[in-house]
Amino acid sequence: MHIHSVMHIYYKNKVKFRMALLKKVILALFVSISMFAVTPAVMAEVPEPASMEEVAESIEEAIKFSEQTLEALKANESKSNVLALFKATKKESKKIESTPVERTRSKASQRMAKARLSFKKGDSPKAIELMTEVVELFKEVQQIHNAI
């Protein structure tokens, strides 16, 4: 056998070995990175569900803020003030964590989003009409919750 053929075979085997080693290193690196990515999600604590009193308080606050938003719309208050009230109402409504009232709460939130959009487009009468529905829906949420 000629020396070049031997060298070629040696070099070819050396490359195969290095490629196999590189594949193993990449696989090990991928597995370790995957474990680091999954670990925080697995270790995150599940928040405790809100108590009945906390839900009742959140419902009362949502009603209060939705009524304030409705009054601000009727009084033609500044856009920034009304939008801040919309935001406060939405934030409070998200705290209402109770399965029996979820459907009605969701409906109220959808109406509120439409009211906010109407207000931003300059259609105050439509926004007032929708916010009136929102107030009534939150009061319905309260009735459902109190019946539990």
PDB file of N, CA, C and O in Angstrom, residues 68-129:
ATOM      1  N   GLN A  68     -67.566  54.479  38.215  1.00  0.00           N
ATOM      2  CA  GLN A  68     -66.777  55.713  38.070  1.00  0.00           C
ATOM      3  C   GLN A  68     -66.448  55.977  36.604  1.00  0.00           C
ATOM      4  O   GLN A  68     -66.496  57.119  36.144  1.00  0.00           O
ATOM      5  N   THR A  69     -66.143  54.917  35.882  1.00  0.00           N
ATOM      6  CA  THR A  69     -65.852  55.062  34.453  1.00  0.00           C
ATOM      7  C   THR A  69     -67.084  55.549  33.702  1.00  0.00           C
ATOM      8  O   THR A  69     -66.991  56.461  32.860  1.00  0.00           O
ATOM      9  N   LEU A  70     -68.230  54.980  34.028  1.00  0.00           N
ATOM     10  CA  LEU A  70     -69.482  55.394  33.393  1.00  0.00           C
ATOM     11  C   LEU A  70     -69.776  56.865  33.691  1.00  0.00           C
ATOM     12  O   LEU A  70     -70.141  57.622  32.786  1.00  0.00           O
ATOM     13  N   GLU A  71     -69.608  57.271  34.949  1.00  0.00           N
ATOM     14  CA  GLU A  71     -69.845  58.675  35.323  1.00  0.00           C
ATOM     15  C   GLU A  71     -68.870  59.612  34.601  1.00  0.00           C
ATOM     16  O   GLU A  71     -69.256  60.689  34.158  1.00  0.00           O
ATOM     17  N   ALA A  72     -67.610  59.171  34.475  1.00  0.00           N
ATOM     18  CA  ALA A  72     -66.615  59.985  33.771  1.00  0.00           C
ATOM     19  C   ALA A  72     -66.978  60.131  32.290  1.00  0.00           C
ATOM     20  O   ALA A  72     -66.799  61.200  31.701  1.00  0.00           O
ATOM     21  N   LEU A  73     -67.496  59.068  31.704  1.00  0.00           N
ATOM     22  CA  LEU A  73     -67.934  59.134  30.302  1.00  0.00           C
ATOM     23  C   LEU A  73     -69.101  60.103  30.150  1.00  0.00           C
ATOM     24  O   LEU A  73     -69.125  60.921  29.229  1.00  0.00           O
ATOM     25  N   LYS A  74     -70.061  60.007  31.076  1.00  0.00           N
ATOM     26  CA  LYS A  74     -71.231  60.888  31.012  1.00  0.00           C
ATOM     27  C   LYS A  74     -70.855  62.346  31.251  1.00  0.00           C
ATOM     28  O   LYS A  74     -71.455  63.240  30.664  1.00  0.00           O
ATOM     29  N   ALA A  75     -69.846  62.567  32.116  1.00  0.00           N
ATOM     30  CA  ALA A  75     -69.425  63.933  32.446  1.00  0.00           C
ATOM     31  C   ALA A  75     -68.442  64.494  31.425  1.00  0.00           C
ATOM     32  O   ALA A  75     -67.984  65.623  31.574  1.00  0.00           O
ATOM     33  N   ASN A  76     -68.129  63.735  30.402  1.00  0.00           N
ATOM     34  CA  ASN A  76     -67.205  64.176  29.354  1.00  0.00           C
ATOM     35  C   ASN A  76     -65.838  64.559  29.916  1.00  0.00           C
ATOM     36  O   ASN A  76     -65.258  65.569  29.518  1.00  0.00           O
ATOM     37  N   GLU A  77     -65.329  63.755  30.834  1.00  0.00           N
ATOM     38  CA  GLU A  77     -64.026  64.042  31.438  1.00  0.00           C
ATOM     39  C   GLU A  77     -62.915  63.819  30.416  1.00  0.00           C
ATOM     40  O   GLU A  77     -63.141  63.306  29.328  1.00  0.00           O
ATOM     41  N   SER A  78     -61.699  64.214  30.788  1.00  0.00           N
ATOM     42  CA  SER A  78     -60.560  64.127  29.868  1.00  0.00           C
ATOM     43  C   SER A  78     -60.304  62.677  29.444  1.00  0.00           C
ATOM     44  O   SER A  78     -60.588  61.731  30.183  1.00  0.00           O
ATOM     45  N   LYS A  79     -59.761  62.568  28.250  1.00  0.00           N
ATOM     46  CA  LYS A  79     -59.509  61.250  27.681  1.00  0.00           C
ATOM     47  C   LYS A  79     -58.566  60.442  28.574  1.00  0.00           C
ATOM     48  O   LYS A  79     -58.803  59.261  28.829  1.00  0.00           O
ATOM     49  N   SER A  80     -57.508  61.064  29.071  1.00  0.00           N
ATOM     50  CA  SER A  80     -56.534  60.347  29.900  1.00  0.00           C
ATOM     51  C   SER A  80     -57.169  59.853  31.200  1.00  0.00           C
ATOM     52  O   SER A  80     -56.876  58.746  31.658  1.00  0.00           O
ATOM     53  N   ASN A  81     -58.057  60.652  31.781  1.00  0.00           N
ATOM     54  CA  ASN A  81     -58.733  60.272  33.021  1.00  0.00           C
ATOM     55  C   ASN A  81     -59.656  59.074  32.787  1.00  0.00           C
ATOM     56  O   ASN A  81     -59.665  58.120  33.563  1.00  0.00           O
ATOM     57  N   VAL A  82     -60.422  59.127  31.719  1.00  0.00           N
ATOM     58  CA  VAL A  82     -61.351  58.037  31.404  1.00  0.00           C
ATOM     59  C   VAL A  82     -60.582  56.755  31.083  1.00  0.00           C
ATOM     60  O   VAL A  82     -60.943  55.672  31.561  1.00  0.00           O
ATOM     61  N   LEU A  83     -59.497  56.872  30.318  1.00  0.00           N
ATOM     62  CA  LEU A  83     -58.701  55.687  29.982  1.00  0.00           C
ATOM     63  C   LEU A  83     -58.055  55.080  31.228  1.00  0.00           C
ATOM     64  O   LEU A  83     -57.945  53.853  31.348  1.00  0.00           O
ATOM     65  N   ALA A  84     -57.654  55.938  32.167  1.00  0.00           N
ATOM     66  CA  ALA A  84     -57.097  55.440  33.435  1.00  0.00           C
ATOM     67  C   ALA A  84     -58.163  54.666  34.213  1.00  0.00           C
ATOM     68  O   ALA A  84     -57.863  53.631  34.830  1.00  0.00           O
ATOM     69  N   LEU A  85     -59.401  55.148  34.179  1.00  0.00           N
ATOM     70  CA  LEU A  85     -60.490  54.441  34.860  1.00  0.00           C
ATOM     71  C   LEU A  85     -60.798  53.103  34.176  1.00  0.00           C
ATOM     72  O   LEU A  85     -61.076  52.104  34.846  1.00  0.00           O
ATOM     73  N   PHE A  86     -60.762  53.095  32.847  1.00  0.00           N
ATOM     74  CA  PHE A  86     -60.935  51.833  32.112  1.00  0.00           C
ATOM     75  C   PHE A  86     -59.863  50.829  32.551  1.00  0.00           C
ATOM     76  O   PHE A  86     -60.152  49.659  32.807  1.00  0.00           O
ATOM     77  N   LYS A  87     -58.626  51.301  32.633  1.00  0.00           N
ATOM     78  CA  LYS A  87     -57.512  50.440  33.008  1.00  0.00           C
ATOM     79  C   LYS A  87     -57.692  49.896  34.426  1.00  0.00           C
ATOM     80  O   LYS A  87     -57.469  48.704  34.686  1.00  0.00           O
ATOM     81  N   ALA A  88     -58.097  50.757  35.354  1.00  0.00           N
ATOM     82  CA  ALA A  88     -58.311  50.332  36.739  1.00  0.00           C
ATOM     83  C   ALA A  88     -59.437  49.303  36.827  1.00  0.00           C
ATOM     84  O   ALA A  88     -59.333  48.314  37.573  1.00  0.00           O
ATOM     85  N   THR A  89     -60.494  49.517  36.056  1.00  0.00           N
ATOM     86  CA  THR A  89     -61.612  48.568  36.052  1.00  0.00           C
ATOM     87  C   THR A  89     -61.162  47.217  35.512  1.00  0.00           C
ATOM     88  O   THR A  89     -61.479  46.163  36.086  1.00  0.00           O
ATOM     89  N   LYS A  90     -60.406  47.244  34.422  1.00  0.00           N
ATOM     90  CA  LYS A  90     -59.921  45.999  33.820  1.00  0.00           C
ATOM     91  C   LYS A  90     -59.010  45.258  34.790  1.00  0.00           C
ATOM     92  O   LYS A  90     -59.136  44.039  34.971  1.00  0.00           O
ATOM     93  N   LYS A  91     -58.109  45.992  35.433  1.00  0.00           N
ATOM     94  CA  LYS A  91     -57.175  45.380  36.389  1.00  0.00           C
ATOM     95  C   LYS A  91     -57.931  44.705  37.530  1.00  0.00           C
ATOM     96  O   LYS A  91     -57.614  43.592  37.931  1.00  0.00           O
ATOM     97  N   GLU A  92     -58.944  45.385  38.033  1.00  0.00           N
ATOM     98  CA  GLU A  92     -59.719  44.842  39.149  1.00  0.00           C
ATOM     99  C   GLU A  92     -60.542  43.639  38.709  1.00  0.00           C
ATOM    100  O   GLU A  92     -60.668  42.663  39.441  1.00  0.00           O
ATOM    101  N   SER A  93     -61.075  43.706  37.492  1.00  0.00           N
ATOM    102  CA  SER A  93     -61.909  42.584  37.023  1.00  0.00           C
ATOM    103  C   SER A  93     -61.088  41.316  36.821  1.00  0.00           C
ATOM    104  O   SER A  93     -61.606  40.207  36.945  1.00  0.00           O
ATOM    105  N   LYS A  94     -59.804  41.468  36.507  1.00  0.00           N
ATOM    106  CA  LYS A  94     -58.947  40.296  36.321  1.00  0.00           C
ATOM    107  C   LYS A  94     -58.687  39.573  37.639  1.00  0.00           C
ATOM    108  O   LYS A  94     -58.298  38.415  37.639  1.00  0.00           O
ATOM    109  N   LYS A  95     -58.892  40.258  38.745  1.00  0.00           N
ATOM    110  CA  LYS A  95     -58.681  39.644  40.056  1.00  0.00           C
ATOM    111  C   LYS A  95     -59.852  38.745  40.466  1.00  0.00           C
ATOM    112  O   LYS A  95     -59.757  38.015  41.447  1.00  0.00           O
ATOM    113  N   ILE A  96     -60.948  38.830  39.733  1.00  0.00           N
ATOM    114  CA  ILE A  96     -62.124  38.023  40.054  1.00  0.00           C
ATOM    115  C   ILE A  96     -61.864  36.605  39.563  1.00  0.00           C
ATOM    116  O   ILE A  96     -61.976  36.313  38.381  1.00  0.00           O
ATOM    117  N   GLU A  97     -61.480  35.730  40.496  1.00  0.00           N
ATOM    118  CA  GLU A  97     -61.134  34.351  40.156  1.00  0.00           C
ATOM    119  C   GLU A  97     -62.138  33.407  40.793  1.00  0.00           C
ATOM    120  O   GLU A  97     -61.945  32.928  41.896  1.00  0.00           O
ATOM    121  N   SER A  98     -63.210  33.179  40.097  1.00  0.00           N
ATOM    122  CA  SER A  98     -64.238  32.281  40.604  1.00  0.00           C
ATOM    123  C   SER A  98     -64.924  31.628  39.411  1.00  0.00           C
ATOM    124  O   SER A  98     -65.470  32.321  38.544  1.00  0.00           O
ATOM    125  N   THR A  99     -64.884  30.331  39.359  1.00  0.00           N
ATOM    126  CA  THR A  99     -65.435  29.594  38.218  1.00  0.00           C
ATOM    127  C   THR A  99     -66.916  29.879  37.958  1.00  0.00           C
ATOM    128  O   THR A  99     -67.288  30.087  36.799  1.00  0.00           O
ATOM    129  N   PRO A 100     -67.768  29.922  38.986  1.00  0.00           N
ATOM    130  CA  PRO A 100     -69.192  30.146  38.697  1.00  0.00           C
ATOM    131  C   PRO A 100     -69.499  31.489  38.019  1.00  0.00           C
ATOM    132  O   PRO A 100     -70.477  31.602  37.291  1.00  0.00           O
ATOM    133  N   VAL A 101     -68.667  32.496  38.254  1.00  0.00           N
ATOM    134  CA  VAL A 101     -68.946  33.819  37.686  1.00  0.00           C
ATOM    135  C   VAL A 101     -68.097  34.131  36.456  1.00  0.00           C
ATOM    136  O   VAL A 101     -68.241  35.198  35.862  1.00  0.00           O
ATOM    137  N   GLU A 102     -67.236  33.199  36.058  1.00  0.00           N
ATOM    138  CA  GLU A 102     -66.281  33.462  34.979  1.00  0.00           C
ATOM    139  C   GLU A 102     -66.953  33.865  33.668  1.00  0.00           C
ATOM    140  O   GLU A 102     -66.506  34.786  32.991  1.00  0.00           O
ATOM    141  N   ARG A 103     -68.012  33.200  33.295  1.00  0.00           N
ATOM    142  CA  ARG A 103     -68.682  33.495  32.021  1.00  0.00           C
ATOM    143  C   ARG A 103     -69.210  34.933  31.991  1.00  0.00           C
ATOM    144  O   ARG A 103     -69.001  35.670  31.022  1.00  0.00           O
ATOM    145  N   THR A 104     -69.877  35.337  33.082  1.00  0.00           N
ATOM    146  CA  THR A 104     -70.440  36.681  33.146  1.00  0.00           C
ATOM    147  C   THR A 104     -69.332  37.726  33.249  1.00  0.00           C
ATOM    148  O   THR A 104     -69.406  38.779  32.639  1.00  0.00           O
ATOM    149  N   ARG A 105     -68.276  37.406  34.016  1.00  0.00           N
ATOM    150  CA  ARG A 105     -67.143  38.329  34.143  1.00  0.00           C
ATOM    151  C   ARG A 105     -66.468  38.531  32.790  1.00  0.00           C
ATOM    152  O   ARG A 105     -66.125  39.639  32.405  1.00  0.00           O
ATOM    153  N   SER A 106     -66.334  37.446  32.051  1.00  0.00           N
ATOM    154  CA  SER A 106     -65.722  37.509  30.731  1.00  0.00           C
ATOM    155  C   SER A 106     -66.565  38.367  29.781  1.00  0.00           C
ATOM    156  O   SER A 106     -66.029  39.161  29.006  1.00  0.00           O
ATOM    157  N   LYS A 107     -67.871  38.209  29.865  1.00  0.00           N
ATOM    158  CA  LYS A 107     -68.775  39.006  29.028  1.00  0.00           C
ATOM    159  C   LYS A 107     -68.637  40.493  29.370  1.00  0.00           C
ATOM    160  O   LYS A 107     -68.589  41.350  28.483  1.00  0.00           O
ATOM    161  N   ALA A 108     -68.541  40.793  30.674  1.00  0.00           N
ATOM    162  CA  ALA A 108     -68.367  42.183  31.109  1.00  0.00           C
ATOM    163  C   ALA A 108     -67.049  42.748  30.592  1.00  0.00           C
ATOM    164  O   ALA A 108     -66.988  43.895  30.121  1.00  0.00           O
ATOM    165  N   SER A 109     -66.003  41.944  30.649  1.00  0.00           N
ATOM    166  CA  SER A 109     -64.692  42.390  30.168  1.00  0.00           C
ATOM    167  C   SER A 109     -64.704  42.658  28.666  1.00  0.00           C
ATOM    168  O   SER A 109     -64.099  43.620  28.192  1.00  0.00           O
ATOM    169  N   GLN A 110     -65.414  41.801  27.924  1.00  0.00           N
ATOM    170  CA  GLN A 110     -65.517  42.005  26.472  1.00  0.00           C
ATOM    171  C   GLN A 110     -66.271  43.292  26.155  1.00  0.00           C
ATOM    172  O   GLN A 110     -65.871  44.065  25.283  1.00  0.00           O
ATOM    173  N   ARG A 111     -67.371  43.527  26.868  1.00  0.00           N
ATOM    174  CA  ARG A 111     -68.148  44.752  26.654  1.00  0.00           C
ATOM    175  C   ARG A 111     -67.304  45.988  27.014  1.00  0.00           C
ATOM    176  O   ARG A 111     -67.378  47.007  26.356  1.00  0.00           O
ATOM    177  N   MET A 112     -66.522  45.849  28.087  1.00  0.00           N
ATOM    178  CA  MET A 112     -65.682  46.963  28.510  1.00  0.00           C
ATOM    179  C   MET A 112     -64.621  47.275  27.446  1.00  0.00           C
ATOM    180  O   MET A 112     -64.340  48.439  27.162  1.00  0.00           O
ATOM    181  N   ALA A 113     -64.055  46.248  26.854  1.00  0.00           N
ATOM    182  CA  ALA A 113     -63.071  46.455  25.786  1.00  0.00           C
ATOM    183  C   ALA A 113     -63.714  47.173  24.595  1.00  0.00           C
ATOM    184  O   ALA A 113     -63.116  48.086  24.005  1.00  0.00           O
ATOM    185  N   LYS A 114     -64.943  46.787  24.263  1.00  0.00           N
ATOM    186  CA  LYS A 114     -65.659  47.449  23.166  1.00  0.00           C
ATOM    187  C   LYS A 114     -65.982  48.898  23.532  1.00  0.00           C
ATOM    188  O   LYS A 114     -65.909  49.790  22.679  1.00  0.00           O
ATOM    189  N   ALA A 115     -66.341  49.136  24.799  1.00  0.00           N
ATOM    190  CA  ALA A 115     -66.644  50.491  25.251  1.00  0.00           C
ATOM    191  C   ALA A 115     -65.395  51.357  25.165  1.00  0.00           C
ATOM    192  O   ALA A 115     -65.452  52.513  24.722  1.00  0.00           O
ATOM    193  N   ARG A 116     -64.271  50.807  25.572  1.00  0.00           N
ATOM    194  CA  ARG A 116     -63.004  51.550  25.521  1.00  0.00           C
ATOM    195  C   ARG A 116     -62.647  51.883  24.081  1.00  0.00           C
ATOM    196  O   ARG A 116     -62.240  53.003  23.774  1.00  0.00           O
ATOM    197  N   LEU A 117     -62.823  50.919  23.191  1.00  0.00           N
ATOM    198  CA  LEU A 117     -62.533  51.141  21.775  1.00  0.00           C
ATOM    199  C   LEU A 117     -63.458  52.217  21.196  1.00  0.00           C
ATOM    200  O   LEU A 117     -63.008  53.108  20.468  1.00  0.00           O
ATOM    201  N   SER A 118     -64.738  52.146  21.542  1.00  0.00           N
ATOM    202  CA  SER A 118     -65.697  53.157  21.067  1.00  0.00           C
ATOM    203  C   SER A 118     -65.301  54.536  21.576  1.00  0.00           C
ATOM    204  O   SER A 118     -65.358  55.523  20.839  1.00  0.00           O
ATOM    205  N   PHE A 119     -64.909  54.603  22.836  1.00  0.00           N
ATOM    206  CA  PHE A 119     -64.491  55.882  23.417  1.00  0.00           C
ATOM    207  C   PHE A 119     -63.265  56.427  22.694  1.00  0.00           C
ATOM    208  O   PHE A 119     -63.201  57.614  22.369  1.00  0.00           O
ATOM    209  N   LYS A 120     -62.290  55.563  22.430  1.00  0.00           N
ATOM    210  CA  LYS A 120     -61.077  56.007  21.745  1.00  0.00           C
ATOM    211  C   LYS A 120     -61.372  56.477  20.325  1.00  0.00           C
ATOM    212  O   LYS A 120     -60.690  57.354  19.803  1.00  0.00           O
ATOM    213  N   LYS A 121     -62.415  55.889  19.703  1.00  0.00           N
ATOM    214  CA  LYS A 121     -62.797  56.303  18.348  1.00  0.00           C
ATOM    215  C   LYS A 121     -63.652  57.568  18.356  1.00  0.00           C
ATOM    216  O   LYS A 121     -63.997  58.091  17.311  1.00  0.00           O
ATOM    217  N   GLY A 122     -64.041  58.006  19.557  1.00  0.00           N
ATOM    218  CA  GLY A 122     -64.829  59.230  19.670  1.00  0.00           C
ATOM    219  C   GLY A 122     -66.330  59.001  19.719  1.00  0.00           C
ATOM    220  O   GLY A 122     -67.110  59.949  19.640  1.00  0.00           O
ATOM    221  N   ASP A 123     -66.766  57.767  19.821  1.00  0.00           N
ATOM    222  CA  ASP A 123     -68.189  57.435  19.871  1.00  0.00           C
ATOM    223  C   ASP A 123     -68.630  57.297  21.332  1.00  0.00           C
ATOM    224  O   ASP A 123     -68.876  56.210  21.834  1.00  0.00           O
ATOM    225  N   SER A 124     -68.748  58.426  22.017  1.00  0.00           N
ATOM    226  CA  SER A 124     -69.093  58.419  23.444  1.00  0.00           C
ATOM    227  C   SER A 124     -70.469  57.818  23.732  1.00  0.00           C
ATOM    228  O   SER A 124     -70.604  57.078  24.715  1.00  0.00           O
ATOM    229  N   PRO A 125     -71.515  58.105  22.940  1.00  0.00           N
ATOM    230  CA  PRO A 125     -72.816  57.493  23.235  1.00  0.00           C
ATOM    231  C   PRO A 125     -72.761  55.959  23.245  1.00  0.00           C
ATOM    232  O   PRO A 125     -73.346  55.311  24.114  1.00  0.00           O
ATOM    233  N   LYS A 126     -72.046  55.379  22.301  1.00  0.00           N
ATOM    234  CA  LYS A 126     -71.894  53.921  22.242  1.00  0.00           C
ATOM    235  C   LYS A 126     -71.097  53.429  23.460  1.00  0.00           C
ATOM    236  O   LYS A 126     -71.435  52.405  24.053  1.00  0.00           O
ATOM    237  N   ALA A 127     -70.059  54.182  23.839  1.00  0.00           N
ATOM    238  CA  ALA A 127     -69.241  53.815  24.998  1.00  0.00           C
ATOM    239  C   ALA A 127     -70.081  53.852  26.274  1.00  0.00           C
ATOM    240  O   ALA A 127     -69.970  52.959  27.122  1.00  0.00           O
ATOM    241  N   ILE A 128     -70.924  54.857  26.395  1.00  0.00           N
ATOM    242  CA  ILE A 128     -71.795  54.975  27.577  1.00  0.00           C
ATOM    243  C   ILE A 128     -72.775  53.804  27.620  1.00  0.00           C
ATOM    244  O   ILE A 128     -72.993  53.193  28.674  1.00  0.00           O
ATOM    245  N   GLU A 129     -73.348  53.475  26.477  1.00  0.00           N
ATOM    246  CA  GLU A 129     -74.287  52.353  26.399  1.00  0.00           C
ATOM    247  C   GLU A 129     -73.614  51.043  26.821  1.00  0.00           C
ATOM    248  O   GLU A 129     -74.152  50.272  27.630  1.00  0.00           O
TER     249      GLU A 129
END
